[in-house]
């Protein structure tokens, strides 16, 4: 089901179904953003068994990667917003928003319309889009939930070799 966003006195339908799923830039941007923005959450697991110097180097690399993901939030939000407009307003919809540049103009107007309510920013726009993706079961439809889940499962199953440790005397 779509969400209606009033922008500049007109209603725009935001929905993440077939058209958004087929817009590869959206999927790529999400994977990149979530991978980078939340990549530091498993630093302890990744650095298990490493020397302090190695741990510091890995944490610095993860932090740099995380900053890169977060700093790309505006571009990611725009891409995801555009993908959500495609179903109803893209070239195969009513034709109101056929390019990412047109979506960017809508973002400008949305920010202007919502400057006083606190949601006229890229973070909140991204939140609105991801929330709608959840409602539209976008991650399941695209297979991203399986891919991301499998990646997490595979990452958890990877263990650092423990042959540098003495066997326990049990």
Short mmCIF file of C-alpha atoms in Angstrom, two decimals:
data_model
loop_
_atom_site.label_atom_id
_atom_site.label_comp_id
_atom_site.label_asym_id
_atom_site.label_seq_id
_atom_site.Cartn_x
_atom_site.Cartn_y
_atom_site.Cartn_z
CA UNK A 1 0.00 0.00 0.00
CA UNK A 2 1.32 3.45 -0.79
CA UNK A 3 1.87 6.49 1.39
CA UNK A 4 0.62 9.86 0.22
CA UNK A 5 3.05 12.75 0.59
CA UNK A 6 1.62 16.23 -0.01
CA UNK A 7 4.33 18.27 -1.73
CA UNK A 8 3.79 21.74 -3.14
CA UNK A 9 0.01 21.43 -2.96
CA UNK A 10 -0.05 18.10 -4.87
CA UNK A 11 -0.26 14.55 -3.58
CA UNK A 12 2.49 12.09 -4.48
CA UNK A 13 2.23 8.36 -3.87
CA UNK A 14 5.29 6.70 -2.39
CA UNK A 15 5.34 2.93 -2.90
CA UNK A 16 8.05 0.29 -3.04
CA UNK A 17 6.82 -2.49 -5.27
CA UNK A 18 7.80 -3.62 -8.76
CA UNK A 19 9.16 -0.37 -10.20
CA UNK A 20 11.27 0.40 -7.12
CA UNK A 21 12.52 -3.20 -7.04
CA UNK A 22 13.64 -2.94 -10.66
CA UNK A 23 15.50 0.33 -10.04
CA UNK A 24 18.93 -1.14 -9.33
CA UNK A 25 20.40 2.12 -8.04
CA UNK A 26 17.97 1.94 -5.11
CA UNK A 27 19.01 -1.53 -4.03
CA UNK A 28 22.69 -0.71 -4.49
CA UNK A 29 22.39 2.53 -2.51
CA UNK A 30 20.62 0.74 0.36
CA UNK A 31 23.18 -2.05 0.58
CA UNK A 32 26.01 0.47 0.51
CA UNK A 33 24.37 2.75 3.08
CA UNK A 34 23.38 0.07 5.57
CA UNK A 35 26.67 -1.75 5.14
CA UNK A 36 28.71 1.36 5.79
CA UNK A 37 26.51 3.16 8.30
CA UNK A 38 26.10 0.14 10.56
CA UNK A 39 29.34 -1.69 9.78
CA UNK A 40 30.92 -0.84 13.15
CA UNK A 41 28.32 -2.76 15.13
CA UNK A 42 30.24 -6.03 15.02
CA UNK A 43 33.75 -4.66 15.58
CA UNK A 44 34.27 -6.80 18.68
CA UNK A 45 33.51 -10.02 16.79
CA UNK A 46 35.69 -9.02 13.85
CA UNK A 47 38.68 -8.19 16.01
CA UNK A 48 38.50 -11.19 18.32
CA UNK A 49 41.97 -12.65 18.81
CA UNK A 50 43.80 -9.71 17.25
CA UNK A 51 46.53 -7.66 18.82
CA UNK A 52 45.61 -4.22 20.14
CA UNK A 53 47.34 -2.56 17.17
CA UNK A 54 45.32 -4.68 14.74
CA UNK A 55 42.10 -3.97 16.62
CA UNK A 56 42.73 -0.23 16.47
CA UNK A 57 43.46 -0.40 12.72
CA UNK A 58 40.27 -2.38 12.04
CA UNK A 59 38.16 -0.04 14.18
CA UNK A 60 39.59 3.02 12.41
CA UNK A 61 38.82 1.49 9.01
CA UNK A 62 35.27 0.62 10.10
CA UNK A 63 34.72 4.12 11.49
CA UNK A 64 36.00 5.73 8.27
CA UNK A 65 33.68 3.48 6.27
CA UNK A 66 30.78 4.33 8.58
CA UNK A 67 31.39 8.07 8.17
CA UNK A 68 31.45 7.59 4.40
CA UNK A 69 28.05 5.86 4.53
CA UNK A 70 26.49 8.48 6.76
CA UNK A 71 27.89 11.37 4.73
CA UNK A 72 26.21 9.85 1.67
CA UNK A 73 22.80 9.96 3.39
CA UNK A 74 21.43 12.84 1.25
CA UNK A 75 22.26 11.07 -2.02
CA UNK A 76 20.91 7.76 -0.71
CA UNK A 77 17.69 9.39 0.49
CA UNK A 78 17.19 11.02 -2.91
CA UNK A 79 17.75 7.72 -4.73
CA UNK A 80 15.37 5.83 -2.44
CA UNK A 81 12.76 8.60 -2.64
CA UNK A 82 12.90 8.57 -6.44
CA UNK A 83 12.52 4.79 -6.50
CA UNK A 84 9.40 5.08 -4.34
CA UNK A 85 7.84 7.54 -6.76
CA UNK A 86 8.39 5.38 -9.86
CA UNK A 87 5.38 3.08 -9.43
CA UNK A 88 2.79 5.84 -9.65
CA UNK A 89 4.66 8.83 -11.07
CA UNK A 90 7.49 7.39 -13.18
CA UNK A 91 7.55 6.79 -16.94
CA UNK A 92 5.07 3.92 -16.65
CA UNK A 93 2.90 5.80 -14.14
CA UNK A 94 1.42 9.26 -14.65
CA UNK A 95 4.77 10.65 -15.88
CA UNK A 96 5.05 13.43 -13.26
CA UNK A 97 8.50 12.28 -12.06
CA UNK A 98 10.51 10.66 -14.84
CA UNK A 99 14.02 11.62 -13.73
CA UNK A 100 16.02 11.78 -10.54
CA UNK A 101 16.46 15.53 -11.17
CA UNK A 102 12.69 15.96 -11.01
CA UNK A 103 12.66 13.97 -7.75
CA UNK A 104 15.35 16.31 -6.41
CA UNK A 105 13.09 19.30 -7.12
CA UNK A 106 10.32 17.55 -5.16
CA UNK A 107 12.75 17.02 -2.27
CA UNK A 108 13.51 20.76 -2.28
CA UNK A 109 9.81 21.53 -2.18
CA UNK A 110 9.19 18.88 0.50
CA UNK A 111 11.91 20.47 2.66
CA UNK A 112 10.36 23.89 2.18
CA UNK A 113 6.89 22.56 3.05
CA UNK A 114 8.18 20.80 6.17
CA UNK A 115 10.80 23.19 7.49
CA UNK A 116 8.66 24.06 10.52
CA UNK A 117 7.60 20.56 11.55
CA UNK A 118 11.15 19.19 11.83
CA UNK A 119 10.86 16.58 9.06
CA UNK A 120 12.26 18.70 6.24
CA UNK A 121 15.66 17.02 6.16
CA UNK A 122 17.34 14.03 4.50
CA UNK A 123 17.38 11.90 7.65
CA UNK A 124 13.61 12.11 8.11
CA UNK A 125 12.96 11.68 4.40
CA UNK A 126 15.08 8.51 4.47
CA UNK A 127 13.16 7.33 7.54
CA UNK A 128 9.82 7.88 5.78
CA UNK A 129 11.05 5.91 2.77
CA UNK A 130 12.49 3.00 4.76
CA UNK A 131 9.34 2.85 6.87
CA UNK A 132 7.26 2.59 3.68
CA UNK A 133 9.65 -0.05 2.34
CA UNK A 134 8.89 -2.08 5.43
CA UNK A 135 5.16 -1.67 4.96
CA UNK A 136 5.46 -2.66 1.28
CA UNK A 137 7.67 -5.67 2.19
CA UNK A 138 10.30 -4.30 -0.21
CA UNK A 139 13.23 -6.11 1.41
CA UNK A 140 11.47 -9.47 1.04
CA UNK A 141 10.30 -8.78 -2.52
CA UNK A 142 13.79 -7.89 -3.69
CA UNK A 143 15.42 -10.73 -1.77
CA UNK A 144 17.50 -8.26 0.24
CA UNK A 145 16.27 -9.65 3.54
CA UNK A 146 17.62 -13.08 2.58
CA UNK A 147 20.87 -11.70 1.19
CA UNK A 148 21.49 -9.48 4.21
CA UNK A 149 20.39 -12.24 6.60
CA UNK A 150 22.63 -14.79 4.88
CA UNK A 151 25.51 -12.35 5.03
CA UNK A 152 25.00 -11.87 8.76
CA UNK A 153 24.72 -15.63 9.30
CA UNK A 154 27.86 -16.29 7.24
CA UNK A 155 29.75 -13.55 9.04
CA UNK A 156 28.78 -14.94 12.45
CA UNK A 157 29.83 -18.44 11.40
CA UNK A 158 33.28 -17.22 10.38
CA UNK A 159 35.63 -17.74 13.26
CA UNK A 160 39.21 -16.63 13.49
CA UNK A 161 41.62 -19.56 13.62
CA UNK A 162 42.33 -20.43 17.21
CA UNK A 163 45.47 -22.53 16.62
CA UNK A 164 47.62 -19.73 18.09
CA UNK A 165 46.05 -20.45 21.48
CA UNK A 166 47.09 -23.26 23.78
CA UNK A 167 44.56 -26.09 24.02
CA UNK A 168 42.49 -26.00 27.16
CA UNK A 169 43.44 -28.57 29.77
CA UNK A 170 39.99 -30.10 30.27
#
